[in-house]
Each structure stands twice: as C-alpha cells, then as structure tokens.
PDB file of C-alpha atoms in Angstrom:
ATOM      1  CA  UNK A  10       0.022   0.007   0.004  1.00 86.00           C
ATOM      2  CA  UNK A  11       2.825   2.503   0.599  1.00 91.00           C
ATOM      3  CA  UNK A  12       3.811   2.167  -3.086  1.00 94.00           C
ATOM      4  CA  UNK A  13       0.212   2.717  -4.122  1.00 96.00           C
ATOM      5  CA  UNK A  14      -0.038   5.784  -1.937  1.00 94.00           C
ATOM      6  CA  UNK A  15       3.183   7.179  -3.467  1.00 95.00           C
ATOM      7  CA  UNK A  16       1.796   6.591  -6.977  1.00 97.00           C
ATOM      8  CA  UNK A  17      -1.674   7.902  -6.035  1.00 96.00           C
ATOM      9  CA  UNK A  18      -3.202   4.820  -7.669  1.00 96.00           C
ATOM     10  CA  UNK A  19      -3.860   1.234  -6.733  1.00 97.00           C
ATOM     11  CA  UNK A  20      -6.337  -1.629  -6.533  1.00 98.00           C
ATOM     12  CA  UNK A  21      -6.784  -4.029  -3.687  1.00 98.00           C
ATOM     13  CA  UNK A  22      -9.075  -6.989  -4.439  1.00 98.00           C
ATOM     14  CA  UNK A  23      -9.443  -9.865  -2.038  1.00 98.00           C
ATOM     15  CA  UNK A  24     -11.013 -13.218  -2.890  1.00 97.00           C
ATOM     16  CA  UNK A  25     -13.350 -13.259   0.064  1.00 97.00           C
ATOM     17  CA  UNK A  26     -17.064 -13.343   0.788  1.00 96.00           C
ATOM     18  CA  UNK A  27     -19.418 -10.536   1.814  1.00 95.00           C
ATOM     19  CA  UNK A  28     -19.552 -10.341   5.575  1.00 94.00           C
ATOM     20  CA  UNK A  29     -22.386 -12.507   6.810  1.00 88.00           C
ATOM     21  CA  UNK A  30     -24.813 -11.044   9.378  1.00 89.00           C
ATOM     22  CA  UNK A  31     -26.787 -14.248  10.078  1.00 88.00           C
ATOM     23  CA  UNK A  32     -25.004 -15.707  13.096  1.00 90.00           C
ATOM     24  CA  UNK A  33     -26.474 -19.190  12.468  1.00 91.00           C
ATOM     25  CA  UNK A  34     -24.417 -19.497   9.265  1.00 86.00           C
ATOM     26  CA  UNK A  35     -21.273 -19.431  11.393  1.00 88.00           C
ATOM     27  CA  UNK A  36     -21.989 -22.773  13.052  1.00 92.00           C
ATOM     28  CA  UNK A  37     -19.143 -25.207  12.280  1.00 94.00           C
ATOM     29  CA  UNK A  38     -17.266 -22.588  10.251  1.00 91.00           C
ATOM     30  CA  UNK A  39     -16.082 -20.060  12.807  1.00 93.00           C
ATOM     31  CA  UNK A  40     -12.333 -20.319  12.100  1.00 94.00           C
ATOM     32  CA  UNK A  41     -12.833 -20.394   8.339  1.00 92.00           C
ATOM     33  CA  UNK A  42     -15.168 -17.379   8.516  1.00 91.00           C
ATOM     34  CA  UNK A  43     -12.707 -15.451  10.620  1.00 93.00           C
ATOM     35  CA  UNK A  44     -10.027 -15.880   8.009  1.00 94.00           C
ATOM     36  CA  UNK A  45     -12.218 -15.091   5.046  1.00 94.00           C
ATOM     37  CA  UNK A  46     -14.111 -12.176   6.585  1.00 96.00           C
ATOM     38  CA  UNK A  47     -10.751 -10.850   7.774  1.00 97.00           C
ATOM     39  CA  UNK A  48      -9.730 -10.648   4.128  1.00 97.00           C
ATOM     40  CA  UNK A  49     -12.935  -8.802   3.304  1.00 98.00           C
ATOM     41  CA  UNK A  50     -12.182  -6.360   6.128  1.00 97.00           C
ATOM     42  CA  UNK A  51      -8.693  -5.737   4.686  1.00 98.00           C
ATOM     43  CA  UNK A  52     -10.319  -4.758   1.362  1.00 98.00           C
ATOM     44  CA  UNK A  53     -12.809  -2.503   3.151  1.00 98.00           C
ATOM     45  CA  UNK A  54      -9.976  -0.889   5.158  1.00 97.00           C
ATOM     46  CA  UNK A  55      -7.972  -0.336   1.994  1.00 97.00           C
ATOM     47  CA  UNK A  56     -11.030   1.282   0.457  1.00 98.00           C
ATOM     48  CA  UNK A  57     -11.502   3.663   3.364  1.00 98.00           C
ATOM     49  CA  UNK A  58      -7.823   4.544   3.896  1.00 96.00           C
ATOM     50  CA  UNK A  59      -6.802   4.769   0.274  1.00 97.00           C
ATOM     51  CA  UNK A  60      -9.780   6.541  -1.221  1.00 96.00           C
ATOM     52  CA  UNK A  61      -8.205  10.004  -1.068  1.00 96.00           C
ATOM     53  CA  UNK A  62      -5.129   8.652  -2.835  1.00 96.00           C
ATOM     54  CA  UNK A  63      -6.744   6.909  -5.811  1.00 96.00           C
ATOM     55  CA  UNK A  64      -6.673   3.481  -4.155  1.00 97.00           C
ATOM     56  CA  UNK A  65      -9.732   1.312  -4.221  1.00 98.00           C
ATOM     57  CA  UNK A  66     -10.532  -1.805  -2.174  1.00 98.00           C
ATOM     58  CA  UNK A  67     -13.129  -4.461  -2.968  1.00 98.00           C
ATOM     59  CA  UNK A  68     -13.797  -8.081  -2.187  1.00 98.00           C
ATOM     60  CA  UNK A  69     -14.915 -10.608  -4.779  1.00 98.00           C
ATOM     61  CA  UNK A  70     -16.538 -13.972  -4.198  1.00 97.00           C
ATOM     62  CA  UNK A  71     -17.866 -16.599  -6.591  1.00 98.00           C
ATOM     63  CA  UNK A  72     -21.534 -17.505  -6.568  1.00 97.00           C
ATOM     64  CA  UNK A  73     -20.649 -21.166  -6.986  1.00 97.00           C
ATOM     65  CA  UNK A  74     -17.602 -23.428  -7.181  1.00 97.00           C
ATOM     66  CA  UNK A  75     -14.987 -22.310  -9.720  1.00 98.00           C
ATOM     67  CA  UNK A  76     -13.031 -24.809 -11.755  1.00 96.00           C
ATOM     68  CA  UNK A  77      -9.497 -24.866 -10.280  1.00 95.00           C
ATOM     69  CA  UNK A  78      -6.894 -27.335  -9.190  1.00 95.00           C
ATOM     70  CA  UNK A  79      -8.275 -27.027  -5.660  1.00 94.00           C
ATOM     71  CA  UNK A  80     -11.850 -27.880  -6.727  1.00 95.00           C
ATOM     72  CA  UNK A  81     -10.508 -30.851  -8.624  1.00 94.00           C
ATOM     73  CA  UNK A  82      -8.204 -32.062  -5.798  1.00 95.00           C
ATOM     74  CA  UNK A  83     -10.837 -31.667  -3.097  1.00 95.00           C
ATOM     75  CA  UNK A  84     -13.598 -33.056  -5.396  1.00 94.00           C
ATOM     76  CA  UNK A  85     -15.848 -30.104  -4.708  1.00 93.00           C
ATOM     77  CA  UNK A  86     -19.092 -31.476  -6.037  1.00 92.00           C
ATOM     78  CA  UNK A  87     -20.255 -32.458  -9.467  1.00 95.00           C
ATOM     79  CA  UNK A  88     -18.491 -30.484 -12.208  1.00 96.00           C
ATOM     80  CA  UNK A  89     -21.838 -29.435 -13.677  1.00 96.00           C
ATOM     81  CA  UNK A  90     -22.222 -27.264 -10.540  1.00 96.00           C
ATOM     82  CA  UNK A  91     -19.015 -25.318 -11.403  1.00 97.00           C
ATOM     83  CA  UNK A  92     -18.224 -22.246 -13.413  1.00 98.00           C
ATOM     84  CA  UNK A  93     -15.074 -21.484 -15.395  1.00 98.00           C
ATOM     85  CA  UNK A  94     -12.381 -19.404 -13.814  1.00 97.00           C
ATOM     86  CA  UNK A  95     -12.816 -16.785 -16.588  1.00 98.00           C
ATOM     87  CA  UNK A  96     -15.797 -15.357 -14.711  1.00 98.00           C
ATOM     88  CA  UNK A  97     -13.482 -14.217 -11.937  1.00 98.00           C
ATOM     89  CA  UNK A  98     -10.864 -12.802 -14.353  1.00 97.00           C
ATOM     90  CA  UNK A  99     -13.583 -10.852 -16.174  1.00 97.00           C
ATOM     91  CA  UNK A 100     -14.798  -9.530 -12.835  1.00 97.00           C
ATOM     92  CA  UNK A 101     -11.360  -8.444 -11.794  1.00 97.00           C
ATOM     93  CA  UNK A 102     -10.856  -6.616 -15.150  1.00 96.00           C
ATOM     94  CA  UNK A 103     -14.173  -4.812 -14.546  1.00 95.00           C
ATOM     95  CA  UNK A 104     -13.206  -3.855 -11.023  1.00 96.00           C
ATOM     96  CA  UNK A 105      -9.741  -2.525 -11.835  1.00 96.00           C
ATOM     97  CA  UNK A 106     -11.089  -0.570 -14.824  1.00 94.00           C
ATOM     98  CA  UNK A 107     -13.679   1.265 -12.758  1.00 94.00           C
ATOM     99  CA  UNK A 108     -12.313   3.855 -10.372  1.00 93.00           C
ATOM    100  CA  UNK A 109     -15.732   4.306  -8.796  1.00 95.00           C
ATOM    101  CA  UNK A 110     -15.859   0.672  -7.754  1.00 97.00           C
ATOM    102  CA  UNK A 111     -14.710   1.041  -4.113  1.00 98.00           C
ATOM    103  CA  UNK A 112     -15.643  -0.447  -0.821  1.00 98.00           C
ATOM    104  CA  UNK A 113     -17.876  -3.137  -2.323  1.00 97.00           C
ATOM    105  CA  UNK A 114     -18.360  -6.746  -1.331  1.00 97.00           C
ATOM    106  CA  UNK A 115     -19.089  -8.300  -4.737  1.00 97.00           C
ATOM    107  CA  UNK A 116     -20.434 -11.619  -5.990  1.00 97.00           C
ATOM    108  CA  UNK A 117     -19.060 -12.481  -9.423  1.00 97.00           C
ATOM    109  CA  UNK A 118     -22.288 -12.990 -11.424  1.00 97.00           C
ATOM    110  CA  UNK A 119     -24.130 -10.090  -9.764  1.00 96.00           C
ATOM    111  CA  UNK A 120     -21.167  -7.801 -10.429  1.00 96.00           C
ATOM    112  CA  UNK A 121     -21.077  -8.714 -14.149  1.00 96.00           C
ATOM    113  CA  UNK A 122     -24.858  -8.406 -14.544  1.00 95.00           C
ATOM    114  CA  UNK A 123     -24.965  -4.987 -12.850  1.00 93.00           C
ATOM    115  CA  UNK A 124     -21.862  -3.458 -14.446  1.00 91.00           C
ATOM    116  CA  UNK A 125     -22.517  -4.662 -18.012  1.00 90.00           C
ATOM    117  CA  UNK A 126     -26.272  -5.086 -17.981  1.00 91.00           C
ATOM    118  CA  UNK A 127     -25.852  -8.831 -18.659  1.00 93.00           C
ATOM    119  CA  UNK A 128     -28.607 -11.382 -18.263  1.00 93.00           C
ATOM    120  CA  UNK A 129     -28.402 -14.830 -16.730  1.00 91.00           C
ATOM    121  CA  UNK A 130     -28.391 -16.145 -20.311  1.00 95.00           C
ATOM    122  CA  UNK A 131     -25.309 -14.008 -21.106  1.00 96.00           C
ATOM    123  CA  UNK A 132     -23.509 -15.728 -18.202  1.00 96.00           C
ATOM    124  CA  UNK A 133     -23.924 -19.166 -19.857  1.00 97.00           C
ATOM    125  CA  UNK A 134     -20.426 -18.729 -21.348  1.00 98.00           C
ATOM    126  CA  UNK A 135     -19.003 -19.214 -17.870  1.00 98.00           C
ATOM    127  CA  UNK A 136     -20.674 -22.601 -17.234  1.00 98.00           C
ATOM    128  CA  UNK A 137     -18.238 -25.493 -16.804  1.00 97.00           C
ATOM    129  CA  UNK A 138     -21.008 -27.707 -18.261  1.00 97.00           C
ATOM    130  CA  UNK A 139     -22.550 -25.614 -21.041  1.00 96.00           C
ATOM    131  CA  UNK A 140     -25.873 -27.394 -20.725  1.00 96.00           C
ATOM    132  CA  UNK A 141     -26.409 -26.785 -17.014  1.00 96.00           C
ATOM    133  CA  UNK A 142     -26.910 -23.556 -15.005  1.00 95.00           C
ATOM    134  CA  UNK A 143     -25.137 -24.098 -11.698  1.00 96.00           C
ATOM    135  CA  UNK A 144     -26.980 -23.158  -8.536  1.00 94.00           C
ATOM    136  CA  UNK A 145     -25.617 -20.380  -6.316  1.00 94.00           C
ATOM    137  CA  UNK A 146     -23.923 -22.703  -3.804  1.00 92.00           C
ATOM    138  CA  UNK A 147     -21.633 -20.120  -2.253  1.00 92.00           C
ATOM    139  CA  UNK A 148     -23.841 -17.070  -2.498  1.00 89.00           C
ATOM    140  CA  UNK A 149     -27.490 -18.059  -2.271  1.00 71.00           C
ATOM    141  CA  UNK A 150     -28.815 -14.546  -2.120  1.00 67.00           C
ATOM    142  CA  UNK A 151     -28.891 -12.500  -5.293  1.00 60.00           C
ATOM    143  CA  UNK A 152     -29.128  -8.774  -5.698  1.00 54.00           C
ATOM    144  CA  UNK A 153     -30.493  -8.882  -9.237  1.00 49.00           C
TER     145      UNK A 153
END
C-alpha cells in the first residue's frame, strides 16, 4: 500500500465473501469465516484509507464453485455445478477498470450483470457444463 499511496493509484481486491450477518451461518465454520471475513475487512480498510489517494478496495466472491486445481483435488461437487475461472478474471478486469468501484463486497455473477447489464443467459459462457446452469452454492442470495 505505501507504493500505491506514493503513486496515487492502486487496486486491492481480495477473494473473500461478503460479511455475513446471520449468526447461524457461522456454526461449524467459525475459524474459516474469521480468515475469510478478515480478508474482506482488509479490502474495506484499503477502500477507506486509500480513497483519497486513488486506491480502491473491494472483495470478490464466486456464486458457485470455480473450476480450479483445488476444486478438482478436493472433489468439490459435481463439475456441472461449477463455473469456469474466466468469470473471476472478467470480474477483476471490470473492477480494476472502474475507479468508482470502491468499498464493495461483490459476488461475481451479480457484479457482471450490474456493471454490463448482462442477463443470466449471457452468463452461460461461464458454465463449466454448457448445458447446465449451476446453482448459487456459495452465494445463495442475489441482488439482481
């Protein structure tokens, strides 16, 4: 962050979920949630502290499992429930390109639909299985 402050420009994006307010969803996941929500808080802190210096901070989280070596190694569900990693890279490009995107806790598909006026049908290109729309396993609520 000191280098970003000196340059008067920077982007902090964490791969972490929106902070959950329903305490019952913490059951059995307290340690995991502490680590992930801590990352979200870092992004929010960067947003608040860097705003006057052209630095933005945001968190980004997938709506469902993303194809990765981890999802393959840990056998995270049926592959038809996954999306391609390109959904996250497209979101990151949208975030870094928009200087007004700051202090937000974003879900990948919601962010793309809102920023580019996409529909759920437009998001079909991100399906791991092109014939199946994966459910929102990691982000059941939707803002669209």
